Short mmCIF file of N, CA and C in Angstrom, two decimals:
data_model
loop_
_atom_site.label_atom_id
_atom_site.label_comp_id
_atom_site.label_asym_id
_atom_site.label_seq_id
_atom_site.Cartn_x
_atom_site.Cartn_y
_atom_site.Cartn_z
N UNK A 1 47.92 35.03 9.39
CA UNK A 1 49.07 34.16 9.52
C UNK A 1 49.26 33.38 8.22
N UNK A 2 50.75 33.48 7.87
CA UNK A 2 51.11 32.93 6.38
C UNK A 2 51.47 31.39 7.17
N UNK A 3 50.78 30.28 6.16
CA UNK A 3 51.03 29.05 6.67
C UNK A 3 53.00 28.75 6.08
N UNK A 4 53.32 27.89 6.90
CA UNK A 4 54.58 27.34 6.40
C UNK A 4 54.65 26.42 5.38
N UNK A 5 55.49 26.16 4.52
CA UNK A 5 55.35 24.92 3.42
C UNK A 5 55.19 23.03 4.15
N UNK A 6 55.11 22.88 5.36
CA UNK A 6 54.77 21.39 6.32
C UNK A 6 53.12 21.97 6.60
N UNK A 7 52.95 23.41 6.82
CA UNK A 7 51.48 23.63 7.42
C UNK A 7 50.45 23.53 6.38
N UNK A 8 51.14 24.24 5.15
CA UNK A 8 50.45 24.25 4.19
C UNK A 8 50.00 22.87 3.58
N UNK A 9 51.21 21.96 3.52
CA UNK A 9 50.33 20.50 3.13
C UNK A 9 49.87 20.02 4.42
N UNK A 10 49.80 20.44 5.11
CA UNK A 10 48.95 19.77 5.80
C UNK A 10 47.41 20.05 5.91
N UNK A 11 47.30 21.16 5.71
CA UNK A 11 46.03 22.16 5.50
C UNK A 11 45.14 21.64 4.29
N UNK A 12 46.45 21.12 3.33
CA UNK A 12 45.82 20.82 1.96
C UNK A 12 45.17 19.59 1.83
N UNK A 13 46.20 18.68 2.58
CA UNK A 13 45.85 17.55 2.91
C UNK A 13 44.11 17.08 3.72
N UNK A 14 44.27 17.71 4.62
CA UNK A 14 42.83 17.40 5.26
C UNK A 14 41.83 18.54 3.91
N UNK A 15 41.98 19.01 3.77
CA UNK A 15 40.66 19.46 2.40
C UNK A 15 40.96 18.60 1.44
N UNK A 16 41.69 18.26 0.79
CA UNK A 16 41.37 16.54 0.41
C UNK A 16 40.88 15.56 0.63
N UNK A 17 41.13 15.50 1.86
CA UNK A 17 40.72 14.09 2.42
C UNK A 17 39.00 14.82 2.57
N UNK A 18 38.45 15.76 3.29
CA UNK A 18 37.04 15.75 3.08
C UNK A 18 36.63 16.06 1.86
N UNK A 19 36.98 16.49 0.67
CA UNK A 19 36.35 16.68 -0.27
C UNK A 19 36.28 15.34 -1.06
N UNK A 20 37.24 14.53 -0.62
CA UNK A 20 37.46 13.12 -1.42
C UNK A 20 36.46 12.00 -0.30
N UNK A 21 35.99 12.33 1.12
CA UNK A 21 34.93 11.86 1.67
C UNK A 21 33.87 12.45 1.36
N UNK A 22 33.46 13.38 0.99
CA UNK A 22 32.39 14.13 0.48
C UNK A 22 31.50 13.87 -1.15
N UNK A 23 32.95 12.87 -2.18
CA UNK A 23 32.08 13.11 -3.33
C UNK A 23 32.45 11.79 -3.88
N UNK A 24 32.95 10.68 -3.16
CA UNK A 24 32.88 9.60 -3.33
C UNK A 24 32.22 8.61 -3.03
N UNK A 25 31.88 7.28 -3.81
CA UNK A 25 31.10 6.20 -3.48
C UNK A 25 29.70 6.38 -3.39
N UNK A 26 29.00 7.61 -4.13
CA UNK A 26 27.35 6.82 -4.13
C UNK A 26 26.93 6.14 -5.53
N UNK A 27 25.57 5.59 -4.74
CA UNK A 27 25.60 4.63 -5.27
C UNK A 27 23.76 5.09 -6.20
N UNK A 28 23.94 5.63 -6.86
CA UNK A 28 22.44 6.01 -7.74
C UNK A 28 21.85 5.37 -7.96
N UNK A 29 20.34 5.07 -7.47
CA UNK A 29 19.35 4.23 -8.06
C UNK A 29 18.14 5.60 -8.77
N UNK A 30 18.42 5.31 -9.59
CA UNK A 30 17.60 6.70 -10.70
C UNK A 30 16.71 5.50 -11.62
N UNK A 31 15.74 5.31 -11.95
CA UNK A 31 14.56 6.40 -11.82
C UNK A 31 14.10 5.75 -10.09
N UNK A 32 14.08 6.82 -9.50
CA UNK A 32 13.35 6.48 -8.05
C UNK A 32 11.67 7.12 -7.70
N UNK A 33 11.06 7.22 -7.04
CA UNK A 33 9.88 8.01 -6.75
C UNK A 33 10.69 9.46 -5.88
N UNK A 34 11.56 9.13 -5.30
CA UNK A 34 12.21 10.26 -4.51
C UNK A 34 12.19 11.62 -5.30
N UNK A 35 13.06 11.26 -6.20
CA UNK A 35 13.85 12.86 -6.61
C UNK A 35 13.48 12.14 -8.53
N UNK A 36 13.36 13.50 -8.68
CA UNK A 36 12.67 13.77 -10.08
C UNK A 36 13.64 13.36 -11.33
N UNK A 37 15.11 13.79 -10.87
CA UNK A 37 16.32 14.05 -11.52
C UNK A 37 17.73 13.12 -10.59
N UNK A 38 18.41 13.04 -12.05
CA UNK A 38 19.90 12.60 -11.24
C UNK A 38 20.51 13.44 -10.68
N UNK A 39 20.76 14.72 -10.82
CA UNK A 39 20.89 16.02 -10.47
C UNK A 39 20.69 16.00 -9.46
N UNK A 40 19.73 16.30 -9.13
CA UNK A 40 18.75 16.61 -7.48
C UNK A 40 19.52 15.35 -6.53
N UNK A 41 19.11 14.28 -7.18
CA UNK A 41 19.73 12.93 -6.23
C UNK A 41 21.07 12.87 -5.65
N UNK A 42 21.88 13.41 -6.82
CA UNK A 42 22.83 13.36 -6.47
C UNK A 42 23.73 15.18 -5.44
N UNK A 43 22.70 15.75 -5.68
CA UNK A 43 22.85 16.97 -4.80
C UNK A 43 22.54 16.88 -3.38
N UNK A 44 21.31 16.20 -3.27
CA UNK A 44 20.55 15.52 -2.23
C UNK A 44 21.99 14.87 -1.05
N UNK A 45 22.50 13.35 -1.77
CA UNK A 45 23.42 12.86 -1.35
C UNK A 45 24.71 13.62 -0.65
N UNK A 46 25.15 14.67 -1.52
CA UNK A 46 26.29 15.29 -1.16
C UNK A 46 25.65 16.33 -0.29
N UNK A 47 24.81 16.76 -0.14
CA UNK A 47 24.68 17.71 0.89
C UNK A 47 24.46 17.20 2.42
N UNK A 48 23.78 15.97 2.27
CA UNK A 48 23.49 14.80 3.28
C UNK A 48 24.94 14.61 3.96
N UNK A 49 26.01 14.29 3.02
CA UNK A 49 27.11 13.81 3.84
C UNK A 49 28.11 15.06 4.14
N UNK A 50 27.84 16.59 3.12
CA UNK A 50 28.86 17.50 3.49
C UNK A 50 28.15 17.91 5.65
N UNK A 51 27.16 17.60 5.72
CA UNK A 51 26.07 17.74 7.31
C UNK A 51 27.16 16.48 7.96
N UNK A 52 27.19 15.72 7.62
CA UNK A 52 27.83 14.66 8.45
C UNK A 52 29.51 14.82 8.55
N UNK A 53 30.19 15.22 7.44
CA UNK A 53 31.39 15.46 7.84
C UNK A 53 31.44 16.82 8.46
N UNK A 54 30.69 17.55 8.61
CA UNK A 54 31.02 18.66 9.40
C UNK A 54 30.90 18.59 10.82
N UNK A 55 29.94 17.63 10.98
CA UNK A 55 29.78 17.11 12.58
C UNK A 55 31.17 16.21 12.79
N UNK A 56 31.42 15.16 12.28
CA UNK A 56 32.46 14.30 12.50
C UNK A 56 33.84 15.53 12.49
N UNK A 57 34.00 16.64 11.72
CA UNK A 57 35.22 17.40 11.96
C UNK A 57 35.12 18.42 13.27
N UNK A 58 33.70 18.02 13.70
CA UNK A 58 33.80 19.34 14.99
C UNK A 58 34.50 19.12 16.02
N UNK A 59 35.26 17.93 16.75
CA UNK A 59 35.82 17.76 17.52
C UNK A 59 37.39 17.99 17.05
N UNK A 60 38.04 17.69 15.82
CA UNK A 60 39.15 18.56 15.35
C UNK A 60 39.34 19.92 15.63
N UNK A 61 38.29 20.57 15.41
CA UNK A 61 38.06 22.18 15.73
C UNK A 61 38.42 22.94 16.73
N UNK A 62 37.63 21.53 17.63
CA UNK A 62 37.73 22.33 19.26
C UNK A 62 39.45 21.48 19.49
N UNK A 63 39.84 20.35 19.64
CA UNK A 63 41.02 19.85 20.15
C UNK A 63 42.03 21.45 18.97
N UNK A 64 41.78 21.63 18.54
CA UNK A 64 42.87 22.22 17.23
C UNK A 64 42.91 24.18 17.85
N UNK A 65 41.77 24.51 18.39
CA UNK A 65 41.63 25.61 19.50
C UNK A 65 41.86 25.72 20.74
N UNK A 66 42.30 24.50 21.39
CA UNK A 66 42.30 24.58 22.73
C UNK A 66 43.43 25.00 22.81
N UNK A 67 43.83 25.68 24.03
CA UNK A 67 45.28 25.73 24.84
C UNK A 67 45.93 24.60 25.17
N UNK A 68 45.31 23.34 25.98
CA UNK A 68 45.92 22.54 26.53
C UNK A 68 45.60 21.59 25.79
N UNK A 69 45.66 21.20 24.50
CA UNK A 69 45.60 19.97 23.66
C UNK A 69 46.56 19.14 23.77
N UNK A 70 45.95 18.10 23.74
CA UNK A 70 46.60 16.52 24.38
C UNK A 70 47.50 16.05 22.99
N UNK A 71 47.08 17.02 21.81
CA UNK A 71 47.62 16.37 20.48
C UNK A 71 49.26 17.28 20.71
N UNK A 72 49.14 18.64 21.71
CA UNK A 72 50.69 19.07 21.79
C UNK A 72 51.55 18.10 22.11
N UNK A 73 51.32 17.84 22.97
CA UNK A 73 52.61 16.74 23.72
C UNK A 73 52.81 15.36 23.02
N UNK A 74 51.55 14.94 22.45
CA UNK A 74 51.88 13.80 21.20
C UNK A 74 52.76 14.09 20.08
N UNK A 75 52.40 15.38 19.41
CA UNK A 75 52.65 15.57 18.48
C UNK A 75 54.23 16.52 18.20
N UNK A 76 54.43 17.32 19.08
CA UNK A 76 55.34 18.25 19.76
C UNK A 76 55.44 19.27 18.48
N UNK A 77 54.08 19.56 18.09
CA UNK A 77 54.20 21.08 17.15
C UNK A 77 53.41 22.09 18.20
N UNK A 78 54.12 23.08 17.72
CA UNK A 78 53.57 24.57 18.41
C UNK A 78 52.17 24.68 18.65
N UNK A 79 51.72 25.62 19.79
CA UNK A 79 50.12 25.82 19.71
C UNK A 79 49.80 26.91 18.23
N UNK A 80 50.53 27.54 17.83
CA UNK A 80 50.34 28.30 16.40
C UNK A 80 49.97 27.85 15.15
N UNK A 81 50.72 26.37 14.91
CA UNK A 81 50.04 24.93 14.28
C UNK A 81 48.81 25.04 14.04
N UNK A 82 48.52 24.64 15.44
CA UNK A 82 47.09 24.01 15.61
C UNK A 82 45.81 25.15 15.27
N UNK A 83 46.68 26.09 15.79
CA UNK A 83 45.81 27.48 15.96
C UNK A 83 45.36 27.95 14.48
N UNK A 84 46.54 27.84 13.16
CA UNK A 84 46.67 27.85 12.42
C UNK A 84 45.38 27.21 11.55
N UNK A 85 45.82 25.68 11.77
CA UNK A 85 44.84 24.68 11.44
C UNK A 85 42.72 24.97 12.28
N UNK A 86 43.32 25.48 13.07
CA UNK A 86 42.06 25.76 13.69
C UNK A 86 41.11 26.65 12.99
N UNK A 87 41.58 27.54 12.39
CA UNK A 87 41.19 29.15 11.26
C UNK A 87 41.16 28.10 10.39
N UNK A 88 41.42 27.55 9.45
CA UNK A 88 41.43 27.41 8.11
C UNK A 88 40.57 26.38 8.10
#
C-alpha cells in the first residue's frame, strides 16, 4: 500500500518524534567506572531508551491493528489509515 501525501506525513511525523525521543537529552558523566569510553556510554544510553520507546509504542500498534478502534470514531479516518500506520 502506497501511503497518501496526509498519511505520509503522518508516518513521517511519528519517526521523528521517536527518533527525536530516542537521541535527545543525555546527560554524560565520562570518566565513570561504568563504561570504558564515551562511545560505549553513549550507545549504552540509546539502546536503553530505543527498549523503552518500543514498549511505550506497543499499545499504538495494537489500537492502530484493531478492527474496532476507539481512535475510528474519534478520529473519523478509514480503518486502511490505521492499518497503514500499523505496517510501517
Amino acid at each position: 500500500m502506497i501511503p497518501t501525501r496526509g498519511q505520509a506525513t503522518f508516518i513521517i511525523y511519528i519517526i521523528f518524534v521517536n527518533v527525536l525521543a530516542n537521541c535527545l537529552g543525555f546527560h554524560l558523566r565520562t570518566p565513570n567506572a561504568w563504561f570504558p569510553d564515551q562511545s560505549i556510554e553513549i550507545t549504552r544510553y540509546i539502546a536503553n531508551r530505543a527498549g523503552a520507546l518500543s514498549f511505550a509504542n506497543l499499545p499504538l500498534v495494537f489500537l492502530y491493528g484493531g478492527r474496532n478502534n476507539p481512535l475510528l470514531w474519534l478520529t473519523n479516518w478509514s480503518y486502511a489509515t490505521y492499518l497503514l500506520a500499523h505496517r510501517w
